[in-house]
Amino acid sequence: EADIYQTPRYLVIGTGKKITLECSQTMGHDKMYWYQQDPGMELHLIHYSYGVNSTEKGDLSSESTVSRIRTEHFPLTLESARPSHTSQYLCASSPGQGHYGYTFGSGTRLTVV
Amino acid sequence: GEDVEQSLFLSVREGDSSVINCTYTDSSSTYLYWYKQEPGAGLQLLTYIFSNMDMKQDQRLTVLLNKKDKHLSLRIADTQTGDSAIYFCAETVPGGYQKVTFGTGTKLQVIP
């Protein structure tokens, strides 16, 4: 019943390759987020967006970039993947108003070899 | 600043109650949440509580909030093997984009 979709679920890629992780939601949520989750479980906010054409960096410095051209779409791009980028990436969204929590996608597990 | 702490691991027997604890430092927190993450999945919102409430019950889940001590707990009654997962508490503080800070996560293991 997921209303927020991430693709691919798993990705193994070589060092130096450019990759884009896709995130789409069908709920019309204004706010979207990207989190990086390390093996120790902790979540780190790397990017967020208030709405179309709005993007901000999060708490954890990341070499990735994001764009928000459409409300429903918030892709994350790594221009040149490195082994240090190996992680689980989680996308989430929330309504513009209210505090009803986040809806998360299933995540993309990225391995850079 | 915001800091949300949880113990890393909890093991309980099936049928017992589980209590997962969380402490936070920002007294201006407005909403507090509990999320569940099953293996290989994203986080699922279980419940949330407004900061002006002390308790919220939802079926097997009971959330207790002690604002004085900045302590939040999640009690799961009659714990089942399907409850095995990582549980995250989170807080929202007002201002800006109403940032949500997640705790470090507690891995719950339910022993049959």
XYZ file of C-alpha atoms in Angstrom:
225
model
C 0.000 0.000 0.000
C 3.079 2.224 -0.260
C 2.259 5.663 -1.608
C 5.878 6.595 -1.925
C 8.043 4.617 -4.275
C 11.781 4.272 -4.482
C 13.695 2.655 -7.302
C 15.828 0.696 -7.542
C 15.539 -1.324 -4.311
C 19.100 -2.582 -4.657
C 21.967 -1.220 -6.730
C 25.564 -2.381 -7.070
C 27.683 -0.028 -9.101
C 31.335 0.636 -9.846
C 33.366 3.536 -8.526
C 33.115 6.686 -10.614
C 29.707 5.956 -12.101
C 26.885 8.479 -12.078
C 23.684 7.268 -10.464
C 20.217 8.617 -9.795
C 17.992 7.242 -7.074
C 14.326 7.781 -7.837
C 11.617 8.771 -5.375
C 7.993 9.445 -6.266
C 4.914 9.975 -4.119
C 1.257 10.052 -5.069
C -0.090 11.819 -1.987
C 0.454 15.398 -3.145
C 2.756 16.068 -0.198
C 4.639 19.347 -0.334
C 7.608 18.299 1.782
C 10.060 15.587 0.798
C 13.257 14.300 2.398
C 16.257 12.089 1.772
C 17.872 10.221 4.646
C 21.023 8.142 4.698
C 20.898 5.236 7.121
C 24.179 3.735 8.270
C 24.615 0.139 9.440
C 24.317 1.331 13.028
C 20.689 2.194 12.219
C 20.976 5.947 12.772
C 19.238 8.186 10.231
C 20.970 11.244 8.808
C 19.055 13.916 6.885
C 20.961 14.787 3.707
C 18.417 16.806 1.673
C 14.909 18.187 1.970
C 12.423 20.185 -0.058
C 9.512 22.407 0.908
C 7.964 22.200 -2.542
C 8.613 22.637 -6.247
C 11.922 24.364 -6.998
C 12.870 24.290 -3.295
C 15.821 22.185 -2.135
C 17.981 22.448 0.982
C 20.924 20.548 2.403
C 20.349 18.581 5.563
C 22.424 17.956 8.659
C 24.862 15.506 7.103
C 27.128 16.789 4.398
C 26.605 14.821 1.230
C 28.161 14.868 -2.208
C 24.778 14.082 -3.700
C 22.411 16.592 -5.290
C 18.629 16.678 -5.568
C 16.005 18.382 -7.692
C 12.295 19.072 -7.290
C 10.774 19.987 -10.630
C 7.468 18.272 -9.901
C 5.649 17.898 -6.610
C 5.610 14.134 -6.805
C 9.234 13.558 -7.817
C 12.424 14.067 -5.763
C 15.397 12.280 -7.343
C 18.844 12.105 -5.756
C 21.951 12.059 -7.947
C 25.543 11.082 -7.274
C 27.803 12.362 -10.062
C 30.683 10.046 -9.217
C 29.973 7.178 -6.854
C 32.581 6.113 -4.292
C 32.706 3.198 -1.830
C 32.047 5.682 0.999
C 28.590 6.249 -0.567
C 27.622 2.662 0.207
C 24.542 2.943 2.412
C 20.778 2.647 2.637
C 18.978 5.710 1.244
C 15.446 6.443 2.445
C 13.044 8.915 0.879
C 10.122 10.358 2.857
C 7.343 12.890 2.443
C 4.921 14.809 4.628
C 2.011 17.223 4.128
C 2.792 20.912 4.091
C 0.563 21.547 7.075
C 0.109 19.587 10.242
C 2.373 17.194 12.044
C 1.165 13.806 11.000
C 4.580 12.303 10.614
C 6.452 11.132 7.596
C 5.610 8.487 5.025
C 8.724 6.573 4.039
C 9.613 4.666 0.921
C 11.108 1.174 1.132
C 14.601 2.480 0.542
C 17.433 1.900 -1.909
C 20.398 -0.103 -0.753
C 23.416 1.184 -2.655
C 26.715 -0.660 -2.825
C 29.651 0.972 -4.596
C 32.474 -1.405 -5.438
C 20.137 21.589 20.516
C 18.176 18.482 19.679
C 19.413 15.081 20.739
C 17.254 11.971 20.963
C 18.654 8.912 22.695
C 17.490 5.322 22.852
C 18.968 2.101 24.117
C 20.283 -0.014 21.267
C 18.760 -3.374 21.988
C 15.841 -5.027 23.811
C 14.996 -8.702 24.009
C 11.638 -10.003 25.293
C 9.743 -13.273 25.293
C 6.667 -13.673 23.147
C 3.549 -12.729 25.111
C 5.397 -10.411 27.489
C 5.160 -6.627 27.387
C 7.936 -4.593 25.779
C 8.857 -1.119 26.898
C 11.078 0.957 24.637
C 12.421 4.163 26.101
C 13.545 7.432 24.591
C 14.954 10.643 26.029
C 15.112 13.980 24.279
C 16.705 17.269 25.160
C 14.649 19.945 23.410
C 11.907 21.113 25.767
C 10.149 22.938 22.917
C 9.263 19.663 21.203
C 5.712 19.842 19.948
C 5.066 16.371 18.588
C 6.717 13.068 19.393
C 6.496 9.968 17.243
C 7.202 6.271 17.218
C 8.227 4.560 13.981
C 8.826 0.880 13.234
C 11.346 -0.397 10.681
C 11.211 -4.014 9.607
C 14.231 -5.606 7.890
C 14.806 -4.282 4.390
C 12.012 -1.736 4.625
C 11.477 1.935 5.268
C 10.093 3.377 8.473
C 6.387 3.058 9.258
C 4.667 5.575 11.511
C 3.104 3.721 14.455
C 1.727 6.546 16.551
C 2.336 10.097 17.641
C 1.538 12.194 20.681
C 1.133 15.923 21.149
C 3.378 17.456 23.753
C 0.396 18.541 25.858
C -0.671 14.914 26.370
C 0.635 12.470 28.952
C -0.567 9.237 27.450
C -2.009 7.799 24.274
C -3.284 4.274 23.771
C -3.872 2.548 20.467
C -4.741 -1.153 20.700
C -1.597 -2.923 21.959
C 0.458 0.278 21.937
C 0.671 2.719 24.845
C 2.732 5.885 24.626
C 3.727 7.673 27.825
C 5.200 11.158 27.846
C 6.945 12.710 30.829
C 7.677 16.273 29.788
C 9.419 17.154 33.043
C 12.011 14.430 32.505
C 11.863 14.667 28.674
C 11.151 10.959 28.537
C 8.992 9.103 26.039
C 8.172 5.405 26.146
C 6.381 2.915 23.949
C 4.788 -0.107 25.582
C 3.767 -3.028 23.403
C 1.386 -5.400 25.149
C 1.396 -9.126 24.363
C 4.497 -8.821 22.175
C 4.483 -11.048 19.111
C 7.297 -12.282 16.863
C 5.988 -9.920 14.189
C 6.885 -7.031 16.470
C 10.579 -7.796 15.998
C 11.954 -4.677 14.314
C 13.853 -1.479 14.942
C 11.842 1.218 16.710
C 12.665 4.897 16.348
C 11.321 7.736 18.416
C 11.328 11.192 16.858
C 10.526 14.738 17.861
C 9.432 17.830 16.004
C 10.525 21.230 17.178
C 8.824 24.405 15.981
C 10.375 26.913 13.636
C 11.890 26.791 10.197
C 10.736 23.731 8.342
C 9.645 22.061 11.604
C 12.582 19.763 11.709
C 12.116 16.177 12.816
C 14.951 14.612 14.798
C 15.075 10.832 14.924
C 16.450 8.797 17.777
C 19.216 6.276 17.390
C 16.821 3.324 17.152
C 16.135 0.323 19.417
C 16.286 -3.162 17.976
C 13.546 -5.303 19.520
C 14.063 -9.051 19.429
C 11.082 -11.220 20.356
C 11.984 -14.731 21.471
C 9.345 -17.390 20.711
